[in-house]
């Protein structure tokens, strides 16, 4: 089955530093990937839609200069949290859309837990 | 705009009894609807999906859901709960004409008592 990986699975960084999270589709190509944020015991909130070879589309209220998204290839999208602050601590989840066969099904990565101290 | 409302934040059942997790949707067109499960420290897993075919959808692990347009509902059921079913469940709607992005409900935590 389709597998999406994320790296790292957890990261601790100091306030003011930047952190990059990778999302990879391992056995399919994904022209579209999505980034979500999940606070403890809450639902997933869509942050942005990542399109291969073009700029990401951000949801209302998400700072594009703070959360930089790069989708440089059909199997890799990265989310960089710039100048991280404690309020950026959260669980970040990506998903990738498998367009083969016309199913358009999304597959989710295991998530990355970010803690900013 | 599309949205989903999960009517219960917590549901507690005894092992072996039926499970009902309620979800209502709002959409201006015929939506695609999903149920995902999230176990602690694990990724999201698709339980089942409705995409305008049969209104009764069967998923994995004995779960099923029925799409009822007249009631704008997509409730998730299972005849007999197992301890391993304890998890967070999300009802999700797909936004068509917008890269098929997903809108998540607030989630329902299912507790299974022995």
Coordinates of N, CA and C in Angstrom, one line a residue:
Chain A
X1 N 0.8 -1.2 0.0 CA 0.0 0.0 0.0 C 0.8 1.3 0.0
X2 N 0.2 2.4 -0.3 CA 0.9 3.6 -0.3 C 1.4 4.1 1.1
X3 N 2.6 4.5 1.1 CA 3.2 4.8 2.4 C 3.8 6.3 2.3
X4 N 3.5 7.0 3.3 CA 4.1 8.4 3.5 C 4.9 8.4 4.7
X5 N 6.1 8.9 4.6 CA 7.0 9.0 5.8 C 7.3 10.5 6.1
X6 N 7.6 10.7 7.4 CA 8.0 12.0 7.8 C 9.3 11.9 8.6
X7 N 10.1 13.0 8.5 CA 11.3 13.0 9.2 C 11.6 14.4 9.7
X8 N 12.0 14.6 10.9 CA 12.1 13.6 12.0 C 10.7 13.3 12.6
X9 N 10.7 12.3 13.4 CA 9.4 12.0 14.1 C 9.2 12.9 15.3
X10 N 10.3 13.4 15.9 CA 10.1 14.4 16.9 C 11.4 15.2 16.9
X11 N 11.2 16.5 17.3 CA 12.4 17.4 17.3 C 12.1 18.4 18.4
X12 N 13.2 18.7 19.1 CA 13.2 19.8 20.1 C 14.2 20.9 19.7
X13 N 13.8 22.1 19.6 CA 14.6 23.2 19.2 C 14.5 24.4 20.1
X14 N 15.5 25.2 20.1 CA 15.4 26.4 20.9 C 14.7 27.5 20.2
X15 N 14.1 28.4 21.0 CA 13.3 29.5 20.5 C 14.2 30.4 19.6
X16 N 13.7 30.7 18.4 CA 14.5 31.6 17.5 C 15.2 30.8 16.4
X17 N 15.3 29.5 16.5 CA 15.9 28.7 15.5 C 14.8 28.2 14.5
X18 N 15.3 27.7 13.4 CA 14.4 27.1 12.3 C 14.5 25.6 12.3
X19 N 13.4 25.0 11.9 CA 13.3 23.6 11.9 C 12.7 23.1 10.6
X20 N 13.3 22.1 9.9 CA 12.7 21.6 8.7 C 12.2 20.2 8.9
X21 N 11.0 20.0 8.4 CA 10.3 18.7 8.5 C 10.1 18.2 7.0
X22 N 10.5 16.9 6.8 CA 10.3 16.3 5.5 C 9.1 15.4 5.4
X23 N 8.5 15.4 4.3 CA 7.4 14.5 4.0 C 7.7 13.8 2.7
X24 N 7.7 12.5 2.7 CA 8.0 11.7 1.5 C 6.9 10.7 1.2
X25 N 6.6 10.6 -0.1 CA 5.7 9.5 -0.6 C 6.7 8.5 -1.1
X26 N 6.6 7.3 -0.5 CA 7.7 6.3 -0.7 C 7.4 5.4 -1.9
X27 N 6.2 5.2 -2.3 CA 5.9 4.3 -3.4 C 4.9 4.8 -4.4
X28 N 4.7 6.1 -4.4 CA 3.9 6.7 -5.4 C 4.3 8.2 -5.6
X29 N 3.9 8.8 -6.7 CA 4.2 10.2 -6.9 C 3.0 11.0 -6.5
X30 N 3.4 12.1 -5.9 CA 2.3 13.0 -5.4 C 2.6 14.4 -5.9
X31 N 1.7 14.9 -6.8 CA 1.9 16.3 -7.2 C 1.3 17.2 -6.1
X32 N 0.5 16.7 -5.3 CA -0.1 17.5 -4.2 C 0.1 16.9 -2.9
X33 N 0.6 17.6 -2.0 CA 0.7 17.2 -0.6 C 0.1 18.3 0.3
X34 N -0.3 17.9 1.5 CA -1.0 18.8 2.4 C -0.2 18.8 3.8
X35 N -0.2 19.9 4.4 CA 0.3 20.0 5.8 C -0.7 20.4 6.8
X36 N -0.8 19.6 7.9 CA -1.7 19.9 8.9 C -1.0 20.1 10.2
X37 N -1.7 20.8 11.1 CA -1.2 21.0 12.5 C -2.3 20.5 13.5
X38 N -1.8 19.8 14.5 CA -2.7 19.2 15.5 C -2.2 19.6 16.9
X39 N -3.0 20.3 17.6 CA -2.7 20.6 19.0 C -3.2 19.4 19.8
X40 N -2.7 19.3 21.1 CA -3.0 18.2 21.9 C -4.5 18.0 22.1
X41 N -5.0 16.8 21.8 CA -6.4 16.5 22.0 C -7.3 17.3 21.2
X42 N -6.8 17.8 20.1 CA -7.7 18.6 19.1 C -7.6 18.0 17.7
X43 N -8.4 18.6 16.9 CA -8.5 18.0 15.5 C -7.3 18.5 14.7
X44 N -7.3 18.0 13.4 CA -6.3 18.5 12.5 C -6.8 19.7 11.8
X45 N -5.9 20.7 11.7 CA -6.2 21.9 11.0 C -5.3 22.0 9.8
X46 N -5.9 22.2 8.6 CA -5.1 22.3 7.4 C -4.4 23.6 7.4
X47 N -3.1 23.5 7.1 CA -2.2 24.7 7.1 C -2.1 25.2 5.6
X48 N -1.7 24.2 4.8 CA -1.4 24.6 3.4 C -1.5 23.4 2.5
X49 N -1.6 23.7 1.2 CA -1.6 22.8 0.1 C -0.3 23.0 -0.6
X50 N 0.5 21.9 -0.7 CA 1.8 22.0 -1.4 C 1.7 21.4 -2.8
X51 N 2.0 22.2 -3.8 CA 2.0 21.7 -5.2 C 3.4 21.6 -5.8
X52 N 3.7 20.5 -6.4 CA 5.0 20.3 -7.0 C 5.2 21.3 -8.0
X53 N 6.4 22.0 -7.9 CA 6.8 22.9 -8.9 C 6.1 24.3 -8.9
X54 N 5.3 24.5 -7.9 CA 4.7 25.8 -7.8 C 4.6 26.2 -6.3
X55 N 4.1 27.4 -6.1 CA 4.0 27.9 -4.7 C 2.9 27.2 -3.9
X56 N 3.1 27.1 -2.7 CA 2.0 26.5 -1.8 C 0.9 27.5 -1.6
X57 N -0.3 26.9 -1.4 CA -1.5 27.7 -1.1 C -1.8 27.5 0.4
X58 N -1.8 28.7 1.1 CA -1.9 28.7 2.5 C -3.4 28.9 2.9
X59 N -3.8 28.3 4.0 CA -5.1 28.6 4.6 C -5.1 29.9 5.3
X60 N -6.3 30.5 5.4 CA -6.5 31.8 6.0 C -5.9 31.7 7.5
X61 N -5.1 32.7 7.8 CA -4.6 32.8 9.2 C -3.2 32.1 9.3
X62 N -2.7 31.4 8.3 CA -1.4 30.8 8.4 C -0.4 31.7 7.8
X63 N 0.7 32.0 8.5 CA 1.7 32.9 8.1 C 2.6 32.2 7.1
X64 N 2.6 32.6 5.8 CA 3.4 31.9 4.8 C 4.9 32.1 5.0
X65 N 5.3 33.3 5.6 CA 6.7 33.6 5.9 C 7.2 32.8 7.1
X66 N 6.3 32.3 7.9 CA 6.7 31.6 9.1 C 6.8 30.1 8.8
X67 N 5.9 29.7 8.0 CA 5.8 28.2 7.6 C 6.1 28.1 6.1
X68 N 7.4 27.9 5.8 CA 7.9 27.8 4.4 C 7.7 26.4 3.9
X69 N 7.0 26.3 2.8 CA 6.8 25.0 2.2 C 7.5 24.9 0.8
X70 N 8.2 23.8 0.6 CA 8.9 23.6 -0.7 C 8.5 22.2 -1.2
X71 N 8.0 22.1 -2.4 CA 7.6 20.8 -3.0 C 8.4 20.7 -4.2
X72 N 9.7 20.3 -4.1 CA 10.7 20.3 -5.1 C 10.6 19.1 -6.1
X73 N 10.0 18.0 -5.6 CA 9.9 16.8 -6.4 C 8.6 16.2 -6.2
X74 N 8.3 15.1 -7.0 CA 7.0 14.5 -6.9 C 6.9 13.5 -5.7
X75 N 8.0 13.4 -4.9 CA 8.0 12.6 -3.8 C 8.4 13.3 -2.5
X76 N 8.7 14.6 -2.5 CA 9.2 15.2 -1.3 C 8.6 16.6 -1.2
X77 N 8.0 16.9 0.0 CA 7.6 18.2 0.4 C 8.3 18.5 1.7
X78 N 8.7 19.8 1.9 CA 9.3 20.1 3.2 C 8.6 21.3 3.8
X79 N 8.5 21.3 5.1 CA 7.9 22.4 5.9 C 9.0 22.9 6.8
X80 N 9.3 24.2 6.7 CA 10.3 24.8 7.5 C 9.6 25.8 8.4
X81 N 9.7 25.6 9.7 CA 9.2 26.5 10.7 C 10.3 27.5 11.0
X82 N 10.2 28.7 10.6 CA 11.2 29.7 10.8 C 11.1 30.5 12.1
X83 N 12.2 30.8 12.7 CA 12.2 31.6 14.0 C 11.2 31.0 14.9
X84 N 11.3 29.8 15.2 CA 10.3 29.1 16.0 C 10.2 29.6 17.4
X85 N 9.0 29.6 17.9 CA 8.6 30.1 19.3 C 7.8 29.0 20.0
X86 N 7.8 29.0 21.3 CA 7.1 28.0 22.0 C 5.6 27.8 21.6
X87 N 5.0 28.8 21.1 CA 3.6 28.6 20.6 C 3.5 27.8 19.3
X88 N 4.7 27.6 18.7 CA 4.7 26.8 17.5 C 4.8 25.3 17.8
X89 N 5.0 25.0 19.1 CA 5.1 23.6 19.5 C 3.7 22.9 19.1
X90 N 3.8 21.8 18.4 CA 2.6 21.1 18.0 C 3.0 19.8 17.3
X91 N 2.0 19.1 16.8 CA 2.1 17.9 16.1 C 1.8 18.3 14.6
X92 N 2.8 18.1 13.7 CA 2.6 18.4 12.3 C 2.5 17.2 11.5
X93 N 1.5 17.1 10.7 CA 1.2 15.9 9.9 C 1.1 16.3 8.5
X94 N 1.7 15.5 7.6 CA 1.5 15.7 6.2 C 0.7 14.6 5.6
X95 N 0.1 14.9 4.4 CA -0.5 13.8 3.6 C -0.2 14.0 2.2
X96 N -0.3 12.9 1.4 CA 0.1 13.0 0.0 C -1.1 12.4 -0.8
X97 N -1.4 13.0 -1.9 CA -2.5 12.6 -2.7 C -2.0 11.7 -3.8
X98 N -2.5 10.4 -3.8 CA -2.1 9.5 -4.9 C -3.2 9.6 -6.0
X99 N -2.7 10.1 -7.1 CA -3.6 10.4 -8.2 C -3.7 9.2 -9.2
X100 N -2.9 8.2 -9.0 CA -2.9 7.1 -9.9 C -4.2 6.3 -9.9
X101 N -4.7 6.0 -11.0 CA -5.9 5.2 -11.1 C -7.2 6.1 -10.8
X102 N -6.9 7.4 -10.7 CA -8.1 8.3 -10.5 C -8.7 8.3 -9.1
X103 N -8.0 7.6 -8.1 CA -8.7 7.5 -6.8 C -8.5 8.8 -6.0
X104 N -7.5 9.5 -6.2 CA -7.3 10.7 -5.4 C -7.3 10.5 -3.9
X105 N -6.9 9.3 -3.5 CA -6.9 9.1 -2.1 C -5.7 9.7 -1.4
X106 N -5.9 10.2 -0.2 CA -4.8 10.8 0.6 C -4.3 9.8 1.6
X107 N -3.0 9.8 1.7 CA -2.3 9.0 2.7 C -1.5 9.9 3.6
X108 N -1.6 9.5 4.9 CA -1.0 10.4 5.9 C 0.3 9.9 6.4
X109 N 1.2 10.8 6.7 CA 2.4 10.4 7.4 C 2.2 10.2 8.9
X110 N 3.2 9.7 9.6 CA 3.0 9.4 11.1 C 3.1 10.7 11.9
X111 N 3.5 11.8 11.4 CA 3.5 13.0 12.1 C 4.9 13.3 12.7
X112 N 5.1 14.6 13.0 CA 6.3 15.1 13.6 C 5.9 16.0 14.8
X113 N 6.5 15.6 16.0 CA 6.2 16.4 17.1 C 7.3 17.4 17.4
X114 N 6.9 18.7 17.3 CA 7.9 19.8 17.5 C 7.7 20.4 18.9
X115 N 8.8 20.5 19.6 CA 8.7 21.2 20.9 C 9.8 22.3 20.8
X116 N 9.3 23.5 21.1 CA 10.2 24.7 21.1 C 10.4 25.1 22.5
X117 N 11.7 25.2 22.9 CA 11.9 25.5 24.3 C 12.4 27.0 24.4
Chain B
X1 N -19.7 26.6 2.1 CA -18.5 25.9 2.5 C -18.8 24.6 3.1
X2 N -17.9 23.7 2.9 CA -18.1 22.3 3.5 C -17.7 22.3 4.9
X3 N -18.4 21.5 5.7 CA -18.0 21.3 7.1 C -18.5 20.0 7.6
X4 N -18.0 19.5 8.7 CA -18.5 18.3 9.4 C -18.6 18.6 10.9
X5 N -19.6 18.1 11.5 CA -19.8 18.3 13.0 C -19.9 16.9 13.6
X6 N -19.0 16.6 14.5 CA -19.1 15.4 15.3 C -19.8 15.7 16.6
X7 N -20.9 15.0 16.8 CA -21.8 15.4 17.8 C -21.4 15.0 19.2
X8 N -20.4 14.1 19.3 CA -19.9 13.7 20.7 C -18.4 13.8 20.7
X9 N -17.9 14.4 21.8 CA -16.5 14.5 21.9 C -15.9 13.2 22.5
X10 N -16.7 12.5 23.4 CA -16.4 11.3 24.0 C -17.5 10.3 23.9
X11 N -17.2 9.0 23.6 CA -18.2 8.0 23.6 C -17.5 6.8 24.4
X12 N -18.3 6.3 25.4 CA -17.8 5.2 26.2 C -18.7 4.0 26.0
X13 N -18.2 2.8 25.7 CA -19.0 1.6 25.5 C -18.3 0.5 26.2
X14 N -19.0 -0.6 26.5 CA -18.4 -1.8 27.1 C -18.0 -2.7 25.9
X15 N -17.0 -3.4 26.1 CA -16.5 -4.4 25.1 C -17.6 -5.3 24.8
X16 N -17.8 -5.5 23.4 CA -18.8 -6.4 23.0 C -20.1 -5.8 22.7
X17 N -20.3 -4.5 23.0 CA -21.5 -3.8 22.7 C -21.4 -2.9 21.5
X18 N -22.5 -2.5 20.9 CA -22.4 -1.7 19.6 C -21.8 -0.3 19.8
X19 N -21.1 0.2 18.8 CA -20.5 1.5 18.7 C -21.3 2.4 17.7
X20 N -21.6 3.6 18.2 CA -22.2 4.6 17.3 C -21.5 5.9 17.5
X21 N -20.8 6.4 16.4 CA -20.2 7.7 16.4 C -20.9 8.6 15.4
X22 N -21.4 9.7 15.9 CA -22.2 10.5 15.0 C -21.5 11.6 14.3
X23 N -21.9 11.9 13.1 CA -21.3 12.9 12.2 C -22.4 13.5 11.3
X24 N -22.5 14.8 11.3 CA -23.3 15.5 10.4 C -22.5 16.4 9.5
X25 N -22.9 16.5 8.2 CA -22.0 17.3 7.3 C -22.9 18.4 6.7
X26 N -22.2 19.4 6.2 CA -22.8 20.5 5.5 C -22.0 20.7 4.2
X27 N -22.8 20.6 3.1 CA -22.1 20.7 1.8 C -23.2 21.2 0.7
X28 N -22.7 22.0 -0.2 CA -23.6 22.5 -1.2 C -23.7 21.5 -2.4
X29 N -23.0 20.5 -2.4 CA -23.0 19.5 -3.4 C -22.9 18.1 -2.8
X30 N -22.9 17.1 -3.6 CA -22.7 15.7 -3.1 C -21.3 15.5 -2.6
X31 N -21.0 15.4 -1.4 CA -19.7 15.4 -0.9 C -19.0 14.0 -0.9
X32 N -17.7 14.0 -0.8 CA -17.0 12.7 -0.4 C -16.7 12.8 1.1
X33 N -17.1 11.7 1.8 CA -16.9 11.7 3.2 C -16.1 10.5 3.6
X34 N -15.4 10.7 4.7 CA -14.4 9.7 5.2 C -14.5 9.6 6.7
X35 N -14.1 8.4 7.2 CA -13.8 8.3 8.6 C -12.4 7.8 8.8
X36 N -11.6 8.5 9.6 CA -10.3 8.2 9.9 C -10.2 7.8 11.4
X37 N -9.2 7.0 11.7 CA -8.9 6.6 13.1 C -7.5 7.0 13.4
X38 N -7.3 7.5 14.7 CA -5.9 7.9 15.1 C -5.7 7.2 16.4
X39 N -4.8 6.2 16.5 CA -4.4 5.6 17.7 C -3.3 6.4 18.3
X40 N -3.1 6.4 19.6 CA -2.1 7.2 20.3 C -0.7 6.9 19.6
X41 N 0.0 8.0 19.3 CA 1.3 7.9 18.8 C 1.4 7.2 17.4
X42 N 0.3 7.1 16.7 CA 0.3 6.5 15.4 C -0.3 7.4 14.4
X43 N -0.1 7.1 13.1 CA -0.6 8.0 12.1 C -2.1 7.7 11.8
X44 N -2.7 8.6 11.1 CA -4.1 8.4 10.7 C -4.3 7.3 9.8
X45 N -5.4 6.5 10.0 CA -5.7 5.4 9.2 C -7.1 5.5 8.6
X46 N -7.3 5.3 7.4 CA -8.6 5.4 6.7 C -9.4 4.2 7.1
X47 N -10.6 4.4 7.7 CA -11.5 3.4 8.0 C -12.4 3.0 6.8
X48 N -13.0 4.1 6.2 CA -13.9 3.9 5.1 C -14.1 5.3 4.4
X49 N -14.7 5.2 3.2 CA -15.0 6.4 2.5 C -16.3 6.2 1.7
X50 N -17.0 7.4 1.5 CA -18.1 7.4 0.7 C -17.9 8.4 -0.5
X51 N -18.1 7.9 -1.7 CA -17.8 8.8 -2.8 C -19.0 8.7 -3.9
X52 N -20.2 8.7 -3.4 CA -21.4 8.8 -4.2 C -21.8 7.5 -4.9
X53 N -21.2 6.4 -4.4 CA -21.7 5.1 -4.8 C -22.7 4.5 -3.8
X54 N -22.6 3.4 -3.3 CA -23.5 2.8 -2.4 C -23.5 3.6 -1.1
X55 N -24.7 3.8 -0.6 CA -24.9 4.7 0.6 C -24.4 4.0 1.9
X56 N -24.4 2.7 1.9 CA -23.9 1.9 3.0 C -22.5 1.5 2.7
X57 N -21.6 2.0 3.5 CA -20.1 1.8 3.2 C -19.5 0.9 4.2
X58 N -18.9 -0.1 3.8 CA -18.2 -1.0 4.7 C -16.7 -0.7 4.7
X59 N -16.2 -0.7 6.0 CA -14.8 -0.4 6.1 C -14.0 -1.5 6.7
X60 N -12.8 -1.1 7.2 CA -12.0 -2.2 7.8 C -12.4 -2.4 9.3
X61 N -11.9 -3.5 9.8 CA -12.2 -3.8 11.3 C -13.6 -3.9 11.7
X62 N -14.5 -4.2 10.7 CA -15.9 -4.3 11.1 C -16.7 -3.0 11.1
X63 N -16.1 -1.9 10.8 CA -16.8 -0.6 10.9 C -17.6 -0.4 9.6
X64 N -18.7 0.3 9.7 CA -19.5 0.7 8.5 C -20.1 2.0 8.8
X65 N -20.5 2.7 7.7 CA -21.2 4.0 7.9 C -22.2 4.1 6.8
X66 N -23.3 4.8 7.1 CA -24.4 5.0 6.1 C -24.5 6.5 5.8
X67 N -24.5 6.8 4.5 CA -24.7 8.2 4.0 C -26.2 8.4 3.9
X68 N -26.7 9.4 4.7 CA -28.1 9.7 4.6 C -28.3 11.2 4.2
X69 N -28.6 11.4 2.9 CA -28.7 12.8 2.4 C -29.8 13.5 3.1
X70 N -30.9 12.9 3.3 CA -32.0 13.6 3.9 C -31.7 14.1 5.3
X71 N -30.8 13.4 6.0 CA -30.5 13.8 7.4 C -29.1 14.5 7.4
X72 N -28.4 14.6 6.3 CA -27.1 15.1 6.2 C -26.2 14.5 7.3
X73 N -26.3 13.1 7.3 CA -25.5 12.4 8.3 C -24.6 11.3 7.7
X74 N -23.6 11.0 8.4 CA -22.7 9.9 8.0 C -22.1 9.3 9.3
X75 N -23.0 8.6 10.0 CA -22.6 8.0 11.3 C -21.8 6.7 11.1
X76 N -20.9 6.5 12.0 CA -20.0 5.3 12.0 C -20.5 4.3 13.0
X77 N -20.6 3.1 12.6 CA -21.1 2.0 13.5 C -20.3 0.8 13.5
X78 N -20.4 0.0 14.6 CA -19.7 -1.3 14.6 C -20.6 -2.1 15.6
X79 N -20.9 -3.4 15.2 CA -21.8 -4.2 16.0 C -21.3 -4.5 17.4
X80 N -19.9 -4.7 17.4 CA -19.4 -5.2 18.7 C -18.0 -4.6 18.9
X81 N -17.9 -3.8 20.0 CA -16.6 -3.1 20.2 C -15.6 -4.0 20.8
X82 N -14.3 -3.7 20.4 CA -13.2 -4.5 20.9 C -12.3 -3.5 21.6
X83 N -11.5 -4.0 22.5 CA -10.6 -3.1 23.3 C -9.7 -2.3 22.4
X84 N -9.3 -3.0 21.3 CA -8.4 -2.3 20.4 C -9.0 -1.2 19.6
X85 N -10.3 -1.0 19.7 CA -11.0 0.1 19.0 C -10.8 1.4 19.7
X86 N -10.4 1.4 20.9 CA -10.2 2.6 21.7 C -9.2 3.5 20.9
X87 N -9.7 4.7 20.6 CA -8.9 5.6 19.7 C -9.7 6.9 19.5
X88 N -9.1 7.8 18.7 CA -9.7 9.0 18.3 C -10.2 8.8 16.9
X89 N -11.5 9.2 16.6 CA -12.1 9.0 15.3 C -12.5 10.4 14.7
X90 N -12.1 10.5 13.5 CA -12.4 11.8 12.8 C -13.3 11.6 11.6
X91 N -14.4 12.4 11.5 CA -15.2 12.4 10.3 C -14.6 13.5 9.4
X92 N -14.5 13.3 8.2 CA -13.8 14.2 7.3 C -14.6 14.4 6.0
X93 N -14.6 15.6 5.5 CA -15.2 15.9 4.2 C -14.2 16.4 3.2
X94 N -14.3 16.0 2.0 CA -13.4 16.4 0.9 C -13.9 17.6 0.2
X95 N -13.1 18.6 0.0 CA -13.5 19.8 -0.7 C -13.2 19.7 -2.1
X96 N -14.2 19.5 -2.9 CA -14.0 19.3 -4.3 C -13.7 20.7 -5.0
X97 N -13.1 20.6 -6.1 CA -12.7 21.8 -6.9 C -11.6 22.6 -6.1
X98 N -11.0 22.0 -5.2 CA -9.9 22.7 -4.4 C -8.8 21.8 -4.0
X99 N -8.3 21.1 -5.0 CA -7.2 20.1 -4.8 C -7.7 18.9 -3.9
X100 N -9.0 18.8 -3.7 CA -9.5 17.7 -2.8 C -8.9 17.8 -1.4
X101 N -8.8 19.0 -0.9 CA -8.3 19.1 0.5 C -9.4 18.6 1.4
X102 N -8.9 18.2 2.6 CA -9.8 17.5 3.6 C -10.1 18.5 4.7
X103 N -11.4 18.5 5.2 CA -11.8 19.3 6.3 C -12.1 18.3 7.4
X104 N -11.5 18.4 8.6 CA -11.7 17.4 9.6 C -12.7 17.9 10.6
X105 N -13.5 16.9 11.2 CA -14.3 17.2 12.3 C -13.5 17.3 13.6
X106 N -14.1 17.7 14.7 CA -13.4 17.9 15.9 C -12.9 16.6 16.6
X107 N -13.4 15.5 16.1 CA -13.0 14.2 16.7 C -13.9 13.7 17.8
X108 N -13.9 12.4 17.9 CA -14.6 11.7 19.0 C -13.7 10.6 19.6
X109 N -13.5 10.8 20.9 CA -12.6 9.8 21.5 C -13.5 8.6 22.0
X110 N -13.2 7.4 21.5 CA -13.9 6.2 21.9 C -13.2 5.5 23.0
X111 N -13.9 5.3 24.1 CA -13.4 4.5 25.2 C -14.1 3.2 25.3
X112 N -13.4 2.1 25.4 CA -13.9 0.8 25.5 C -13.6 0.2 26.9
X113 N -14.7 0.0 27.6 CA -14.5 -0.6 29.0 C -14.5 -2.1 28.9
X114 N -13.7 -2.7 29.7 CA -13.6 -4.2 29.7 C -14.9 -4.8 30.3

